[in-house]
Amino acid sequence: EYGLKAESLVDVLDYFDFKHYLGNQILKDCDFMSMRHSLEIRVPYLDHVLVEKVLSYPNDIKLSSEVNKPLLVEGLR
């Protein structure tokens, strides 16, 4: 499911984020706040092709002790 492999602790944490935190908390809060303030919100990180691609990267590329969210930072350059 979601292209997740449980080969490391990071993979397990990714799985729990997608299964529990994303749907039960983040999306609900985003929906509530956007409706409250009359905003039209798009959630690009729910594109399954993008998610599967990013999750296939090795953990040392996805994580950094120097920069938060290194792939996102690099993608915005």
PDB file of C-alpha atoms in Angstrom:
ATOM      1  CA  GLU A   1       0.000   0.000   0.000  1.00  0.00           C
ATOM      2  CA  TYR A   2       1.364   3.461  -0.973  1.00  0.00           C
ATOM      3  CA  GLY A   3       4.501   1.752  -2.277  1.00  0.00           C
ATOM      4  CA  LEU A   4       5.827   1.451   1.279  1.00  0.00           C
ATOM      5  CA  LYS A   5       8.436  -1.124   2.184  1.00  0.00           C
ATOM      6  CA  ALA A   6       9.060  -1.909   5.837  1.00  0.00           C
ATOM      7  CA  GLU A   7      12.843  -2.225   5.450  1.00  0.00           C
ATOM      8  CA  SER A   8      13.702   0.379   8.067  1.00  0.00           C
ATOM      9  CA  LEU A   9      12.246   2.379  10.914  1.00  0.00           C
ATOM     10  CA  VAL A  10      11.821   5.329   8.533  1.00  0.00           C
ATOM     11  CA  ASP A  11       9.658   3.146   6.256  1.00  0.00           C
ATOM     12  CA  VAL A  12       7.485   2.116   9.202  1.00  0.00           C
ATOM     13  CA  LEU A  13       7.100   5.748  10.311  1.00  0.00           C
ATOM     14  CA  ASP A  14       6.198   6.777   6.730  1.00  0.00           C
ATOM     15  CA  TYR A  15       3.505   4.105   6.721  1.00  0.00           C
ATOM     16  CA  PHE A  16       1.984   5.280  10.001  1.00  0.00           C
ATOM     17  CA  ASP A  17       2.083   8.914   8.845  1.00  0.00           C
ATOM     18  CA  PHE A  18       0.125   8.029   5.716  1.00  0.00           C
ATOM     19  CA  LYS A  19      -2.308   5.661   7.395  1.00  0.00           C
ATOM     20  CA  HIS A  20      -3.074   7.709  10.498  1.00  0.00           C
ATOM     21  CA  TYR A  21      -1.655  11.219  10.775  1.00  0.00           C
ATOM     22  CA  LEU A  22      -2.206  12.449   7.204  1.00  0.00           C
ATOM     23  CA  GLY A  23      -5.841  11.441   6.838  1.00  0.00           C
ATOM     24  CA  ASN A  24      -6.989  11.752  10.410  1.00  0.00           C
ATOM     25  CA  GLN A  25      -5.279  15.003  11.303  1.00  0.00           C
ATOM     26  CA  ILE A  26      -3.537  16.991   8.559  1.00  0.00           C
ATOM     27  CA  LEU A  27      -6.198  16.734   5.852  1.00  0.00           C
ATOM     28  CA  LYS A  28      -9.011  17.334   8.332  1.00  0.00           C
ATOM     29  CA  ASP A  29      -7.298  20.424   9.757  1.00  0.00           C
ATOM     30  CA  CYS A  30      -6.468  21.764   6.296  1.00  0.00           C
ATOM     31  CA  ASP A  31     -10.057  21.269   5.161  1.00  0.00           C
ATOM     32  CA  PHE A  32     -11.485  22.927   8.275  1.00  0.00           C
ATOM     33  CA  MET A  33      -9.149  25.934   8.154  1.00  0.00           C
ATOM     34  CA  SER A  34      -9.564  26.489   4.415  1.00  0.00           C
ATOM     35  CA  MET A  35     -13.366  26.455   4.674  1.00  0.00           C
ATOM     36  CA  ARG A  36     -13.244  28.679   7.751  1.00  0.00           C
ATOM     37  CA  HIS A  37     -11.268  31.317   5.849  1.00  0.00           C
ATOM     38  CA  SER A  38     -12.903  30.823   2.418  1.00  0.00           C
ATOM     39  CA  LEU A  39      -9.733  29.518   0.787  1.00  0.00           C
ATOM     40  CA  GLU A  40      -9.432  27.069  -2.074  1.00  0.00           C
ATOM     41  CA  ILE A  41      -6.758  24.552  -1.098  1.00  0.00           C
ATOM     42  CA  ARG A  42      -5.083  21.900  -3.255  1.00  0.00           C
ATOM     43  CA  VAL A  43      -3.134  19.045  -1.728  1.00  0.00           C
ATOM     44  CA  PRO A  44      -0.351  18.164  -4.217  1.00  0.00           C
ATOM     45  CA  TYR A  45       1.282  15.569  -1.984  1.00  0.00           C
ATOM     46  CA  LEU A  46      -1.648  13.202  -2.459  1.00  0.00           C
ATOM     47  CA  ASP A  47      -0.659  12.444  -6.042  1.00  0.00           C
ATOM     48  CA  HIS A  48       0.073   8.718  -5.741  1.00  0.00           C
ATOM     49  CA  VAL A  49       2.662   8.801  -8.535  1.00  0.00           C
ATOM     50  CA  LEU A  50       4.649  11.497  -6.704  1.00  0.00           C
ATOM     51  CA  VAL A  51       4.299   9.725  -3.350  1.00  0.00           C
ATOM     52  CA  GLU A  52       5.407   6.366  -4.764  1.00  0.00           C
ATOM     53  CA  LYS A  53       8.400   7.987  -6.480  1.00  0.00           C
ATOM     54  CA  VAL A  54       9.568   9.814  -3.349  1.00  0.00           C
ATOM     55  CA  LEU A  55       9.047   6.771  -1.131  1.00  0.00           C
ATOM     56  CA  SER A  56      11.217   4.708  -3.478  1.00  0.00           C
ATOM     57  CA  TYR A  57      14.239   6.957  -2.791  1.00  0.00           C
ATOM     58  CA  PRO A  58      16.799   5.758  -0.244  1.00  0.00           C
ATOM     59  CA  ASN A  59      16.323   7.186   3.244  1.00  0.00           C
ATOM     60  CA  ASP A  60      19.657   9.007   3.179  1.00  0.00           C
ATOM     61  CA  ILE A  61      18.316  11.127   0.301  1.00  0.00           C
ATOM     62  CA  LYS A  62      14.963  11.811   2.010  1.00  0.00           C
ATOM     63  CA  LEU A  63      16.448  12.747   5.385  1.00  0.00           C
ATOM     64  CA  SER A  64      19.214  15.105   6.427  1.00  0.00           C
ATOM     65  CA  SER A  65      20.628  16.180   9.764  1.00  0.00           C
ATOM     66  CA  GLU A  66      21.437  19.588   8.228  1.00  0.00           C
ATOM     67  CA  VAL A  67      18.238  20.536   6.353  1.00  0.00           C
ATOM     68  CA  ASN A  68      14.568  19.816   7.076  1.00  0.00           C
ATOM     69  CA  LYS A  69      12.795  18.208   4.112  1.00  0.00           C
ATOM     70  CA  PRO A  70      15.849  18.170   1.791  1.00  0.00           C
ATOM     71  CA  LEU A  71      13.953  16.847  -1.266  1.00  0.00           C
ATOM     72  CA  LEU A  72      11.364  19.607  -1.005  1.00  0.00           C
ATOM     73  CA  VAL A  73      14.057  22.260  -0.548  1.00  0.00           C
ATOM     74  CA  GLU A  74      16.021  20.923  -3.527  1.00  0.00           C
ATOM     75  CA  GLY A  75      12.881  20.720  -5.659  1.00  0.00           C
ATOM     76  CA  LEU A  76      12.110  24.379  -5.031  1.00  0.00           C
ATOM     77  CA  ARG A  77      15.552  25.584  -6.178  1.00  0.00           C
TER      78      ARG A  77
END
